Amino acid sequence: MYYNRLVIITFMLLLFSISSNAIEVEEQYFESALESMSQQDSESAYIHLKNALATNPNHVPSKILMGKILYKKGFFDAALQELHDAEQLGADKNLTAVTIARALLVLKSYSRILSIDTASLKQDIAFEVLLIKSSAQHQSPKPKEAIQYLNQANELQPNSLRVLQTYASHYLNLNDFERAKSYIQKASSKYGENPQTLHLRGQLAYRQGDTQEAVSFLERAHSLSAENPIIMRSLASAYMAIDNNDDALKIVQTIVDQTPGDPYVKLLLGQLRAKNNQTEIAKQVFDELLAALTLLPEDIMQSLSLIHISEPTRRTPIS
């Protein structure tokens, strides 16, 4: 009898020891992942998190961080899976909501974005989600209704720079140039020169037919944010509109070097090569573009004329 009790006690202590060691191991992997992220080394962080989740598949902090890394790497479906799993395990939605909404926006799951409840979220998180909701509503048959989400965001952060810029973008997309201009002026007056506000000024000038003024604003935006691909796309398009193909080619080549798989930039590059009578190179670029477009939904293919809008590539992670 005494022996049986001793065996049971010993076994329980052994299980506790193994469990404690496992917890220590997964926490160590997670801490290593955090350290890697602080050094901008997402690849190492990814490996540490895989090890943590191999040790404990239900380790919530590792699932959340893994979801965010997968999102940044372009693995949107996998990111959503990790983050939804984390929520099922009790994760704080304030840590997951923004990344989930952004991933759903890329995947065009607009109705799922609009169904996200922001009432229980912290103000700064709710603010981010509301801006994403406004973007999602713009893709619906009733884009004007996006204003309701902007108004809610404005209640949380009244007349903040991002709110004013998003109001301007909202009205610009609705071709209400006067209202767009008023919000751009408010943003400039209150917050000074900013690359995103200058970009909006450039877009407004371009839409109103003043291409030379658009180039001026976009060049200033580019000087303040030299690696912003959206600004570079707009600037390249504006250069092409005034037949400044040499500068357009330099900009496009820079974007190609940064994101070689971007089909919109490939289209720009093909147009430039064709303009410069480099027909063989242009044909090669267009062939590559056509191959890339076979992977894209029909509605994206139909919207290729909007060169300045980026469509991230949907990827599948390698296990």
PDB file of C-alpha atoms in Angstrom:
ATOM      1  CA  MET A   1       0.000   0.000   0.000  1.00  0.00           C
ATOM      2  CA  TYR A   2       2.754   2.383   0.998  1.00  0.00           C
ATOM      3  CA  TYR A   3       4.630   1.425  -2.161  1.00  0.00           C
ATOM      4  CA  ASN A   4       1.593   2.184  -4.378  1.00  0.00           C
ATOM      5  CA  ARG A   5       1.164   5.596  -2.785  1.00  0.00           C
ATOM      6  CA  LEU A   6       4.842   6.325  -3.258  1.00  0.00           C
ATOM      7  CA  VAL A   7       4.626   5.354  -6.935  1.00  0.00           C
ATOM      8  CA  ILE A   8       1.593   7.596  -7.458  1.00  0.00           C
ATOM      9  CA  ILE A   9       3.227  10.541  -5.685  1.00  0.00           C
ATOM     10  CA  THR A  10       6.442  10.049  -7.632  1.00  0.00           C
ATOM     11  CA  PHE A  11       4.495   9.867 -10.901  1.00  0.00           C
ATOM     12  CA  MET A  12       2.573  13.051 -10.095  1.00  0.00           C
ATOM     13  CA  LEU A  13       5.771  14.893  -9.250  1.00  0.00           C
ATOM     14  CA  LEU A  14       7.292  13.682 -12.507  1.00  0.00           C
ATOM     15  CA  LEU A  15       4.287  14.937 -14.506  1.00  0.00           C
ATOM     16  CA  PHE A  16       4.454  18.285 -12.733  1.00  0.00           C
ATOM     17  CA  SER A  17       8.172  18.526 -13.472  1.00  0.00           C
ATOM     18  CA  ILE A  18       7.669  17.676 -17.154  1.00  0.00           C
ATOM     19  CA  SER A  19       4.795  20.173 -17.403  1.00  0.00           C
ATOM     20  CA  SER A  20       6.830  22.907 -15.725  1.00  0.00           C
ATOM     21  CA  ASN A  21       9.769  22.264 -18.028  1.00  0.00           C
ATOM     22  CA  ALA A  22       7.486  22.401 -21.078  1.00  0.00           C
ATOM     23  CA  ILE A  23       6.075  25.727 -19.921  1.00  0.00           C
ATOM     24  CA  GLU A  24       9.577  27.052 -19.386  1.00  0.00           C
ATOM     25  CA  VAL A  25      10.636  25.890 -22.851  1.00  0.00           C
ATOM     26  CA  GLU A  26       7.699  27.475 -24.684  1.00  0.00           C
ATOM     27  CA  GLU A  27       8.158  30.717 -22.755  1.00  0.00           C
ATOM     28  CA  GLN A  28      11.841  30.705 -23.636  1.00  0.00           C
ATOM     29  CA  TYR A  29      11.019  30.265 -27.320  1.00  0.00           C
ATOM     30  CA  PHE A  30       8.448  33.068 -27.089  1.00  0.00           C
ATOM     31  CA  GLU A  31      10.908  35.412 -25.362  1.00  0.00           C
ATOM     32  CA  SER A  32      13.470  34.611 -28.065  1.00  0.00           C
ATOM     33  CA  ALA A  33      10.866  35.466 -30.698  1.00  0.00           C
ATOM     34  CA  LEU A  34      10.194  38.810 -29.017  1.00  0.00           C
ATOM     35  CA  GLU A  35      13.925  39.526 -28.937  1.00  0.00           C
ATOM     36  CA  SER A  36      14.193  38.700 -32.650  1.00  0.00           C
ATOM     37  CA  MET A  37      11.265  41.003 -33.442  1.00  0.00           C
ATOM     38  CA  SER A  38      12.906  43.839 -31.515  1.00  0.00           C
ATOM     39  CA  GLN A  39      15.861  43.397 -33.874  1.00  0.00           C
ATOM     40  CA  GLN A  40      13.570  43.372 -36.959  1.00  0.00           C
ATOM     41  CA  ASP A  41      14.457  39.716 -37.571  1.00  0.00           C
ATOM     42  CA  SER A  42      11.069  38.211 -38.404  1.00  0.00           C
ATOM     43  CA  GLU A  43      12.574  35.049 -39.881  1.00  0.00           C
ATOM     44  CA  SER A  44      14.229  34.059 -36.613  1.00  0.00           C
ATOM     45  CA  ALA A  45      11.091  35.060 -34.707  1.00  0.00           C
ATOM     46  CA  TYR A  46       9.045  32.791 -36.972  1.00  0.00           C
ATOM     47  CA  ILE A  47      11.335  29.826 -36.214  1.00  0.00           C
ATOM     48  CA  HIS A  48      11.206  30.465 -32.447  1.00  0.00           C
ATOM     49  CA  LEU A  49       7.409  30.652 -32.555  1.00  0.00           C
ATOM     50  CA  LYS A  50       7.146  27.416 -34.527  1.00  0.00           C
ATOM     51  CA  ASN A  51       9.217  25.768 -31.811  1.00  0.00           C
ATOM     52  CA  ALA A  52       7.040  27.289 -29.074  1.00  0.00           C
ATOM     53  CA  LEU A  53       3.857  26.060 -30.743  1.00  0.00           C
ATOM     54  CA  ALA A  54       5.382  22.633 -31.341  1.00  0.00           C
ATOM     55  CA  THR A  55       5.957  22.460 -27.593  1.00  0.00           C
ATOM     56  CA  ASN A  56       2.482  23.795 -26.811  1.00  0.00           C
ATOM     57  CA  PRO A  57       0.038  24.299 -29.716  1.00  0.00           C
ATOM     58  CA  ASN A  58      -2.255  26.303 -27.416  1.00  0.00           C
ATOM     59  CA  HIS A  59       0.280  28.891 -26.281  1.00  0.00           C
ATOM     60  CA  VAL A  60      -1.799  32.028 -26.862  1.00  0.00           C
ATOM     61  CA  PRO A  61       0.959  34.691 -26.914  1.00  0.00           C
ATOM     62  CA  SER A  62       2.866  32.674 -29.536  1.00  0.00           C
ATOM     63  CA  LYS A  63      -0.272  32.264 -31.642  1.00  0.00           C
ATOM     64  CA  ILE A  64      -0.945  36.014 -31.595  1.00  0.00           C
ATOM     65  CA  LEU A  65       2.613  36.942 -32.534  1.00  0.00           C
ATOM     66  CA  MET A  66       2.721  34.197 -35.172  1.00  0.00           C
ATOM     67  CA  GLY A  67      -0.474  35.590 -36.705  1.00  0.00           C
ATOM     68  CA  LYS A  68       1.033  39.065 -36.921  1.00  0.00           C
ATOM     69  CA  ILE A  69       4.252  37.779 -38.486  1.00  0.00           C
ATOM     70  CA  LEU A  70       2.338  35.700 -41.030  1.00  0.00           C
ATOM     71  CA  TYR A  71       0.311  38.780 -41.943  1.00  0.00           C
ATOM     72  CA  LYS A  72       3.447  40.854 -42.526  1.00  0.00           C
ATOM     73  CA  LYS A  73       4.907  38.066 -44.657  1.00  0.00           C
ATOM     74  CA  GLY A  74       1.779  38.000 -46.832  1.00  0.00           C
ATOM     75  CA  PHE A  75       0.311  34.720 -45.531  1.00  0.00           C
ATOM     76  CA  PHE A  76      -3.118  36.221 -44.868  1.00  0.00           C
ATOM     77  CA  ASP A  77      -5.213  33.050 -44.576  1.00  0.00           C
ATOM     78  CA  ALA A  78      -2.715  31.451 -42.212  1.00  0.00           C
ATOM     79  CA  ALA A  79      -2.544  34.645 -40.157  1.00  0.00           C
ATOM     80  CA  LEU A  80      -6.317  34.661 -39.756  1.00  0.00           C
ATOM     81  CA  GLN A  81      -6.293  31.018 -38.673  1.00  0.00           C
ATOM     82  CA  GLU A  82      -3.715  31.647 -35.950  1.00  0.00           C
ATOM     83  CA  LEU A  83      -5.488  34.755 -34.673  1.00  0.00           C
ATOM     84  CA  HIS A  84      -8.944  33.165 -34.675  1.00  0.00           C
ATOM     85  CA  ASP A  85      -7.490  30.156 -32.845  1.00  0.00           C
ATOM     86  CA  ALA A  86      -5.958  32.516 -30.295  1.00  0.00           C
ATOM     87  CA  GLU A  87      -9.339  34.188 -29.735  1.00  0.00           C
ATOM     88  CA  GLN A  88     -10.974  30.781 -29.242  1.00  0.00           C
ATOM     89  CA  LEU A  89      -8.369  30.106 -26.567  1.00  0.00           C
ATOM     90  CA  GLY A  90      -9.275  33.343 -24.786  1.00  0.00           C
ATOM     91  CA  ALA A  91      -6.962  35.934 -26.334  1.00  0.00           C
ATOM     92  CA  ASP A  92      -7.763  39.584 -25.726  1.00  0.00           C
ATOM     93  CA  LYS A  93      -9.409  40.827 -28.944  1.00  0.00           C
ATOM     94  CA  ASN A  94      -7.609  44.136 -28.539  1.00  0.00           C
ATOM     95  CA  LEU A  95      -4.465  42.212 -29.496  1.00  0.00           C
ATOM     96  CA  THR A  96      -5.978  40.575 -32.575  1.00  0.00           C
ATOM     97  CA  ALA A  97      -8.731  42.785 -34.030  1.00  0.00           C
ATOM     98  CA  VAL A  98      -6.636  45.169 -36.127  1.00  0.00           C
ATOM     99  CA  THR A  99      -4.545  42.482 -37.806  1.00  0.00           C
ATOM    100  CA  ILE A 100      -7.661  40.390 -38.465  1.00  0.00           C
ATOM    101  CA  ALA A 101      -9.411  43.380 -40.054  1.00  0.00           C
ATOM    102  CA  ARG A 102      -6.396  44.211 -42.212  1.00  0.00           C
ATOM    103  CA  ALA A 103      -6.061  40.614 -43.402  1.00  0.00           C
ATOM    104  CA  LEU A 104      -9.771  40.472 -44.232  1.00  0.00           C
ATOM    105  CA  LEU A 105      -9.423  43.719 -46.203  1.00  0.00           C
ATOM    106  CA  VAL A 106      -6.662  42.213 -48.344  1.00  0.00           C
ATOM    107  CA  LEU A 107      -8.753  39.072 -48.848  1.00  0.00           C
ATOM    108  CA  LYS A 108     -11.775  41.202 -49.809  1.00  0.00           C
ATOM    109  CA  SER A 109     -13.911  39.757 -47.016  1.00  0.00           C
ATOM    110  CA  TYR A 110     -15.686  43.068 -46.600  1.00  0.00           C
ATOM    111  CA  SER A 111     -18.852  41.813 -44.918  1.00  0.00           C
ATOM    112  CA  ARG A 112     -16.778  40.101 -42.226  1.00  0.00           C
ATOM    113  CA  ILE A 113     -14.965  43.373 -41.558  1.00  0.00           C
ATOM    114  CA  LEU A 114     -18.213  45.294 -41.254  1.00  0.00           C
ATOM    115  CA  SER A 115     -19.504  42.717 -38.754  1.00  0.00           C
ATOM    116  CA  ILE A 116     -16.600  43.275 -36.323  1.00  0.00           C
ATOM    117  CA  ASP A 117     -17.937  44.647 -33.031  1.00  0.00           C
ATOM    118  CA  THR A 118     -15.883  47.639 -31.882  1.00  0.00           C
ATOM    119  CA  ALA A 119     -17.953  48.419 -28.777  1.00  0.00           C
ATOM    120  CA  SER A 120     -15.850  46.204 -26.502  1.00  0.00           C
ATOM    121  CA  LEU A 121     -12.493  47.335 -27.900  1.00  0.00           C
ATOM    122  CA  LYS A 122     -10.179  49.931 -26.424  1.00  0.00           C
ATOM    123  CA  GLN A 123     -10.488  53.342 -28.040  1.00  0.00           C
ATOM    124  CA  ASP A 124      -7.230  53.245 -29.993  1.00  0.00           C
ATOM    125  CA  ILE A 125      -8.004  49.742 -31.309  1.00  0.00           C
ATOM    126  CA  ALA A 126     -11.603  50.636 -32.164  1.00  0.00           C
ATOM    127  CA  PHE A 127     -10.295  53.693 -34.025  1.00  0.00           C
ATOM    128  CA  GLU A 128      -8.060  51.561 -36.249  1.00  0.00           C
ATOM    129  CA  VAL A 129     -10.830  49.057 -36.963  1.00  0.00           C
ATOM    130  CA  LEU A 130     -13.302  51.827 -37.825  1.00  0.00           C
ATOM    131  CA  LEU A 131     -10.912  53.241 -40.429  1.00  0.00           C
ATOM    132  CA  ILE A 132     -10.587  49.766 -41.922  1.00  0.00           C
ATOM    133  CA  LYS A 133     -14.375  49.459 -41.903  1.00  0.00           C
ATOM    134  CA  SER A 134     -14.612  52.692 -43.892  1.00  0.00           C
ATOM    135  CA  SER A 135     -12.220  51.219 -46.474  1.00  0.00           C
ATOM    136  CA  ALA A 136     -14.307  48.046 -46.649  1.00  0.00           C
ATOM    137  CA  GLN A 137     -17.526  50.014 -47.103  1.00  0.00           C
ATOM    138  CA  HIS A 138     -15.929  51.862 -50.036  1.00  0.00           C
ATOM    139  CA  GLN A 139     -15.709  48.531 -51.856  1.00  0.00           C
ATOM    140  CA  SER A 140     -19.432  47.930 -51.453  1.00  0.00           C
ATOM    141  CA  PRO A 141     -22.269  49.107 -53.733  1.00  0.00           C
ATOM    142  CA  LYS A 142     -22.899  51.914 -51.212  1.00  0.00           C
ATOM    143  CA  PRO A 143     -19.506  53.646 -50.736  1.00  0.00           C
ATOM    144  CA  LYS A 144     -21.135  56.822 -49.412  1.00  0.00           C
ATOM    145  CA  GLU A 145     -22.078  54.924 -46.259  1.00  0.00           C
ATOM    146  CA  ALA A 146     -18.397  54.725 -45.317  1.00  0.00           C
ATOM    147  CA  ILE A 147     -18.909  58.154 -43.764  1.00  0.00           C
ATOM    148  CA  GLN A 148     -20.646  56.573 -40.738  1.00  0.00           C
ATOM    149  CA  TYR A 149     -17.437  54.776 -39.760  1.00  0.00           C
ATOM    150  CA  LEU A 150     -15.337  57.886 -40.317  1.00  0.00           C
ATOM    151  CA  ASN A 151     -17.676  59.884 -38.101  1.00  0.00           C
ATOM    152  CA  GLN A 152     -17.370  57.245 -35.356  1.00  0.00           C
ATOM    153  CA  ALA A 153     -13.569  57.305 -35.689  1.00  0.00           C
ATOM    154  CA  ASN A 154     -13.638  61.097 -35.482  1.00  0.00           C
ATOM    155  CA  GLU A 155     -15.561  60.886 -32.196  1.00  0.00           C
ATOM    156  CA  LEU A 156     -12.721  58.801 -30.763  1.00  0.00           C
ATOM    157  CA  GLN A 157      -9.894  60.997 -32.098  1.00  0.00           C
ATOM    158  CA  PRO A 158     -11.443  64.335 -33.105  1.00  0.00           C
ATOM    159  CA  ASN A 159      -9.759  65.972 -36.115  1.00  0.00           C
ATOM    160  CA  SER A 160      -6.676  63.779 -35.846  1.00  0.00           C
ATOM    161  CA  LEU A 161      -4.371  63.794 -38.868  1.00  0.00           C
ATOM    162  CA  ARG A 162      -5.426  60.331 -39.996  1.00  0.00           C
ATOM    163  CA  VAL A 163      -9.112  61.167 -39.668  1.00  0.00           C
ATOM    164  CA  LEU A 164      -8.733  64.309 -41.767  1.00  0.00           C
ATOM    165  CA  GLN A 165      -6.696  62.444 -44.381  1.00  0.00           C
ATOM    166  CA  THR A 166      -9.252  59.637 -44.520  1.00  0.00           C
ATOM    167  CA  TYR A 167     -12.118  62.115 -44.890  1.00  0.00           C
ATOM    168  CA  ALA A 168     -10.203  63.674 -47.795  1.00  0.00           C
ATOM    169  CA  SER A 169      -9.620  60.290 -49.388  1.00  0.00           C
ATOM    170  CA  HIS A 170     -13.293  59.400 -48.888  1.00  0.00           C
ATOM    171  CA  TYR A 171     -14.527  62.452 -50.755  1.00  0.00           C
ATOM    172  CA  LEU A 172     -11.817  62.140 -53.384  1.00  0.00           C
ATOM    173  CA  ASN A 173     -13.040  58.621 -54.159  1.00  0.00           C
ATOM    174  CA  LEU A 174     -16.588  59.994 -54.455  1.00  0.00           C
ATOM    175  CA  ASN A 175     -15.356  62.711 -56.865  1.00  0.00           C
ATOM    176  CA  ASP A 176     -16.438  65.387 -54.384  1.00  0.00           C
ATOM    177  CA  PHE A 177     -13.330  67.462 -54.984  1.00  0.00           C
ATOM    178  CA  GLU A 178     -14.413  70.526 -53.011  1.00  0.00           C
ATOM    179  CA  ARG A 179     -14.937  68.579 -49.789  1.00  0.00           C
ATOM    180  CA  ALA A 180     -11.749  66.593 -50.388  1.00  0.00           C
ATOM    181  CA  LYS A 181      -9.857  69.866 -50.784  1.00  0.00           C
ATOM    182  CA  SER A 182     -11.320  71.293 -47.569  1.00  0.00           C
ATOM    183  CA  TYR A 183     -10.125  68.305 -45.517  1.00  0.00           C
ATOM    184  CA  ILE A 184      -6.706  68.375 -47.162  1.00  0.00           C
ATOM    185  CA  GLN A 185      -6.422  72.061 -46.251  1.00  0.00           C
ATOM    186  CA  LYS A 186      -7.483  71.325 -42.661  1.00  0.00           C
ATOM    187  CA  ALA A 187      -4.829  68.604 -42.386  1.00  0.00           C
ATOM    188  CA  SER A 188      -2.146  70.891 -43.829  1.00  0.00           C
ATOM    189  CA  SER A 189      -3.152  73.842 -41.662  1.00  0.00           C
ATOM    190  CA  LYS A 190      -3.232  71.862 -38.423  1.00  0.00           C
ATOM    191  CA  TYR A 191      -0.374  69.412 -38.945  1.00  0.00           C
ATOM    192  CA  GLY A 192       1.900  71.008 -41.544  1.00  0.00           C
ATOM    193  CA  GLU A 193       3.531  69.297 -44.496  1.00  0.00           C
ATOM    194  CA  ASN A 194       3.143  65.531 -44.383  1.00  0.00           C
ATOM    195  CA  PRO A 195       3.900  62.966 -47.127  1.00  0.00           C
ATOM    196  CA  GLN A 196       0.405  61.438 -47.036  1.00  0.00           C
ATOM    197  CA  THR A 197      -1.283  64.856 -47.152  1.00  0.00           C
ATOM    198  CA  LEU A 198       0.972  65.909 -50.028  1.00  0.00           C
ATOM    199  CA  HIS A 199       0.096  62.663 -51.775  1.00  0.00           C
ATOM    200  CA  LEU A 200      -3.589  63.518 -51.413  1.00  0.00           C
ATOM    201  CA  ARG A 201      -2.874  66.989 -52.824  1.00  0.00           C
ATOM    202  CA  GLY A 202      -1.163  65.337 -55.775  1.00  0.00           C
ATOM    203  CA  GLN A 203      -4.064  62.952 -56.332  1.00  0.00           C
ATOM    204  CA  LEU A 204      -6.552  65.811 -56.186  1.00  0.00           C
ATOM    205  CA  ALA A 205      -4.573  67.897 -58.694  1.00  0.00           C
ATOM    206  CA  TYR A 206      -4.218  64.883 -60.988  1.00  0.00           C
ATOM    207  CA  ARG A 207      -7.951  64.127 -60.851  1.00  0.00           C
ATOM    208  CA  GLN A 208      -8.710  67.765 -61.645  1.00  0.00           C
ATOM    209  CA  GLY A 209      -6.464  67.660 -64.711  1.00  0.00           C
ATOM    210  CA  ASP A 210      -3.523  69.707 -63.382  1.00  0.00           C
ATOM    211  CA  THR A 211      -0.828  67.101 -63.984  1.00  0.00           C
ATOM    212  CA  GLN A 212       2.124  69.442 -63.555  1.00  0.00           C
ATOM    213  CA  GLU A 213       0.911  70.562 -60.128  1.00  0.00           C
ATOM    214  CA  ALA A 214       0.273  66.904 -59.256  1.00  0.00           C
ATOM    215  CA  VAL A 215       3.891  66.101 -60.092  1.00  0.00           C
ATOM    216  CA  SER A 216       5.080  68.944 -57.857  1.00  0.00           C
ATOM    217  CA  PHE A 217       3.087  67.702 -54.842  1.00  0.00           C
ATOM    218  CA  LEU A 218       4.047  64.074 -55.440  1.00  0.00           C
ATOM    219  CA  GLU A 219       7.739  64.931 -55.737  1.00  0.00           C
ATOM    220  CA  ARG A 220       7.560  66.689 -52.377  1.00  0.00           C
ATOM    221  CA  ALA A 221       5.736  63.709 -50.880  1.00  0.00           C
ATOM    222  CA  HIS A 222       8.392  61.381 -52.293  1.00  0.00           C
ATOM    223  CA  SER A 223      11.200  63.525 -50.860  1.00  0.00           C
ATOM    224  CA  LEU A 224       9.671  63.114 -47.381  1.00  0.00           C
ATOM    225  CA  SER A 225       8.895  59.393 -47.750  1.00  0.00           C
ATOM    226  CA  ALA A 226      11.331  58.054 -50.322  1.00  0.00           C
ATOM    227  CA  GLU A 227      10.453  54.360 -49.923  1.00  0.00           C
ATOM    228  CA  ASN A 228       6.658  54.621 -49.869  1.00  0.00           C
ATOM    229  CA  PRO A 229       5.540  52.445 -52.814  1.00  0.00           C
ATOM    230  CA  ILE A 230       2.077  54.027 -53.093  1.00  0.00           C
ATOM    231  CA  ILE A 231       3.570  57.505 -53.448  1.00  0.00           C
ATOM    232  CA  MET A 232       6.116  56.164 -55.936  1.00  0.00           C
ATOM    233  CA  ARG A 233       3.397  54.554 -58.072  1.00  0.00           C
ATOM    234  CA  SER A 234       1.438  57.792 -58.177  1.00  0.00           C
ATOM    235  CA  LEU A 235       4.575  59.771 -59.036  1.00  0.00           C
ATOM    236  CA  ALA A 236       5.535  57.345 -61.812  1.00  0.00           C
ATOM    237  CA  SER A 237       2.018  57.588 -63.271  1.00  0.00           C
ATOM    238  CA  ALA A 238       2.171  61.383 -63.152  1.00  0.00           C
ATOM    239  CA  TYR A 239       5.598  61.412 -64.836  1.00  0.00           C
ATOM    240  CA  MET A 240       4.207  59.223 -67.604  1.00  0.00           C
ATOM    241  CA  ALA A 241       1.268  61.597 -68.043  1.00  0.00           C
ATOM    242  CA  ILE A 242       3.698  64.444 -68.855  1.00  0.00           C
ATOM    243  CA  ASP A 243       5.941  62.151 -70.973  1.00  0.00           C
ATOM    244  CA  ASN A 244       8.806  62.284 -68.465  1.00  0.00           C
ATOM    245  CA  ASN A 245       9.505  58.629 -69.126  1.00  0.00           C
ATOM    246  CA  ASP A 246      13.117  58.614 -67.929  1.00  0.00           C
ATOM    247  CA  ASP A 247      12.207  59.681 -64.394  1.00  0.00           C
ATOM    248  CA  ALA A 248       9.165  57.406 -64.434  1.00  0.00           C
ATOM    249  CA  LEU A 249      11.389  54.459 -65.363  1.00  0.00           C
ATOM    250  CA  LYS A 250      13.786  55.203 -62.499  1.00  0.00           C
ATOM    251  CA  ILE A 251      10.894  55.246 -60.004  1.00  0.00           C
ATOM    252  CA  VAL A 252       9.322  52.085 -61.399  1.00  0.00           C
ATOM    253  CA  GLN A 253      12.633  50.237 -61.408  1.00  0.00           C
ATOM    254  CA  THR A 254      13.090  51.111 -57.742  1.00  0.00           C
ATOM    255  CA  ILE A 255       9.667  49.645 -56.927  1.00  0.00           C
ATOM    256  CA  VAL A 256      10.432  46.549 -59.009  1.00  0.00           C
ATOM    257  CA  ASP A 257      13.611  46.018 -56.990  1.00  0.00           C
ATOM    258  CA  GLN A 258      11.603  46.313 -53.738  1.00  0.00           C
ATOM    259  CA  THR A 259       8.556  44.251 -54.776  1.00  0.00           C
ATOM    260  CA  PRO A 260       9.415  42.315 -57.959  1.00  0.00           C
ATOM    261  CA  GLY A 261       6.084  40.475 -58.039  1.00  0.00           C
ATOM    262  CA  ASP A 262       3.825  43.557 -58.013  1.00  0.00           C
ATOM    263  CA  PRO A 263       1.652  43.232 -61.168  1.00  0.00           C
ATOM    264  CA  TYR A 264       0.687  46.916 -61.193  1.00  0.00           C
ATOM    265  CA  VAL A 265       4.298  47.983 -61.348  1.00  0.00           C
ATOM    266  CA  LYS A 266       4.928  45.409 -64.060  1.00  0.00           C
ATOM    267  CA  LEU A 267       2.167  47.052 -66.089  1.00  0.00           C
ATOM    268  CA  LEU A 268       3.781  50.464 -65.633  1.00  0.00           C
ATOM    269  CA  LEU A 269       7.155  49.044 -66.589  1.00  0.00           C
ATOM    270  CA  GLY A 270       5.715  47.415 -69.704  1.00  0.00           C
ATOM    271  CA  GLN A 271       4.077  50.683 -70.759  1.00  0.00           C
ATOM    272  CA  LEU A 272       7.334  52.541 -70.286  1.00  0.00           C
ATOM    273  CA  ARG A 273       9.336  50.005 -72.261  1.00  0.00           C
ATOM    274  CA  ALA A 274       6.781  50.188 -75.066  1.00  0.00           C
ATOM    275  CA  LYS A 275       6.942  53.990 -75.064  1.00  0.00           C
ATOM    276  CA  ASN A 276      10.723  53.795 -75.365  1.00  0.00           C
ATOM    277  CA  ASN A 277      10.381  51.366 -78.293  1.00  0.00           C
ATOM    278  CA  GLN A 278      11.988  48.542 -76.311  1.00  0.00           C
ATOM    279  CA  THR A 279       9.390  46.176 -77.718  1.00  0.00           C
ATOM    280  CA  GLU A 280      11.104  42.888 -76.885  1.00  0.00           C
ATOM    281  CA  ILE A 281      11.623  43.867 -73.251  1.00  0.00           C
ATOM    282  CA  ALA A 282       8.072  45.240 -73.112  1.00  0.00           C
ATOM    283  CA  LYS A 283       6.709  41.966 -74.471  1.00  0.00           C
ATOM    284  CA  GLN A 284       8.645  40.023 -71.817  1.00  0.00           C
ATOM    285  CA  VAL A 285       7.261  42.251 -69.052  1.00  0.00           C
ATOM    286  CA  PHE A 286       3.697  41.936 -70.344  1.00  0.00           C
ATOM    287  CA  ASP A 287       4.060  38.149 -70.612  1.00  0.00           C
ATOM    288  CA  GLU A 288       5.184  38.031 -66.974  1.00  0.00           C
ATOM    289  CA  LEU A 289       2.287  40.307 -66.058  1.00  0.00           C
ATOM    290  CA  LEU A 290      -0.230  38.090 -67.847  1.00  0.00           C
ATOM    291  CA  ALA A 291       1.091  35.053 -65.978  1.00  0.00           C
ATOM    292  CA  ALA A 292       0.759  36.907 -62.669  1.00  0.00           C
ATOM    293  CA  LEU A 293      -2.743  38.106 -63.461  1.00  0.00           C
ATOM    294  CA  THR A 294      -4.032  34.588 -63.976  1.00  0.00           C
ATOM    295  CA  LEU A 295      -3.662  34.238 -60.206  1.00  0.00           C
ATOM    296  CA  LEU A 296      -5.737  37.346 -59.478  1.00  0.00           C
ATOM    297  CA  PRO A 297      -9.530  37.696 -59.195  1.00  0.00           C
ATOM    298  CA  GLU A 298     -11.408  39.159 -62.154  1.00  0.00           C
ATOM    299  CA  ASP A 299     -12.316  42.404 -60.433  1.00  0.00           C
ATOM    300  CA  ILE A 300      -8.655  43.178 -59.763  1.00  0.00           C
ATOM    301  CA  MET A 301      -7.796  42.627 -63.400  1.00  0.00           C
ATOM    302  CA  GLN A 302     -10.539  45.061 -64.410  1.00  0.00           C
ATOM    303  CA  SER A 303      -9.174  47.739 -62.065  1.00  0.00           C
ATOM    304  CA  LEU A 304      -5.604  47.767 -63.361  1.00  0.00           C
ATOM    305  CA  SER A 305      -6.089  51.284 -64.632  1.00  0.00           C
ATOM    306  CA  LEU A 306      -5.847  52.416 -60.983  1.00  0.00           C
ATOM    307  CA  ILE A 307      -2.101  51.994 -60.964  1.00  0.00           C
ATOM    308  CA  HIS A 308      -1.548  53.804 -57.666  1.00  0.00           C
ATOM    309  CA  ILE A 309      -3.615  51.292 -55.681  1.00  0.00           C
ATOM    310  CA  SER A 310      -1.582  48.360 -54.373  1.00  0.00           C
ATOM    311  CA  GLU A 311      -2.968  44.828 -54.157  1.00  0.00           C
ATOM    312  CA  PRO A 312      -0.825  42.633 -51.870  1.00  0.00           C
ATOM    313  CA  THR A 313      -0.092  39.144 -53.117  1.00  0.00           C
ATOM    314  CA  ARG A 314      -1.862  36.314 -51.311  1.00  0.00           C
ATOM    315  CA  ARG A 315       0.607  33.614 -50.329  1.00  0.00           C
ATOM    316  CA  THR A 316       0.621  30.195 -48.730  1.00  0.00           C
ATOM    317  CA  PRO A 317       3.192  29.553 -45.976  1.00  0.00           C
ATOM    318  CA  ILE A 318       5.716  26.753 -46.323  1.00  0.00           C
ATOM    319  CA  SER A 319       5.601  24.462 -43.313  1.00  0.00           C
TER     320      SER A 319
END
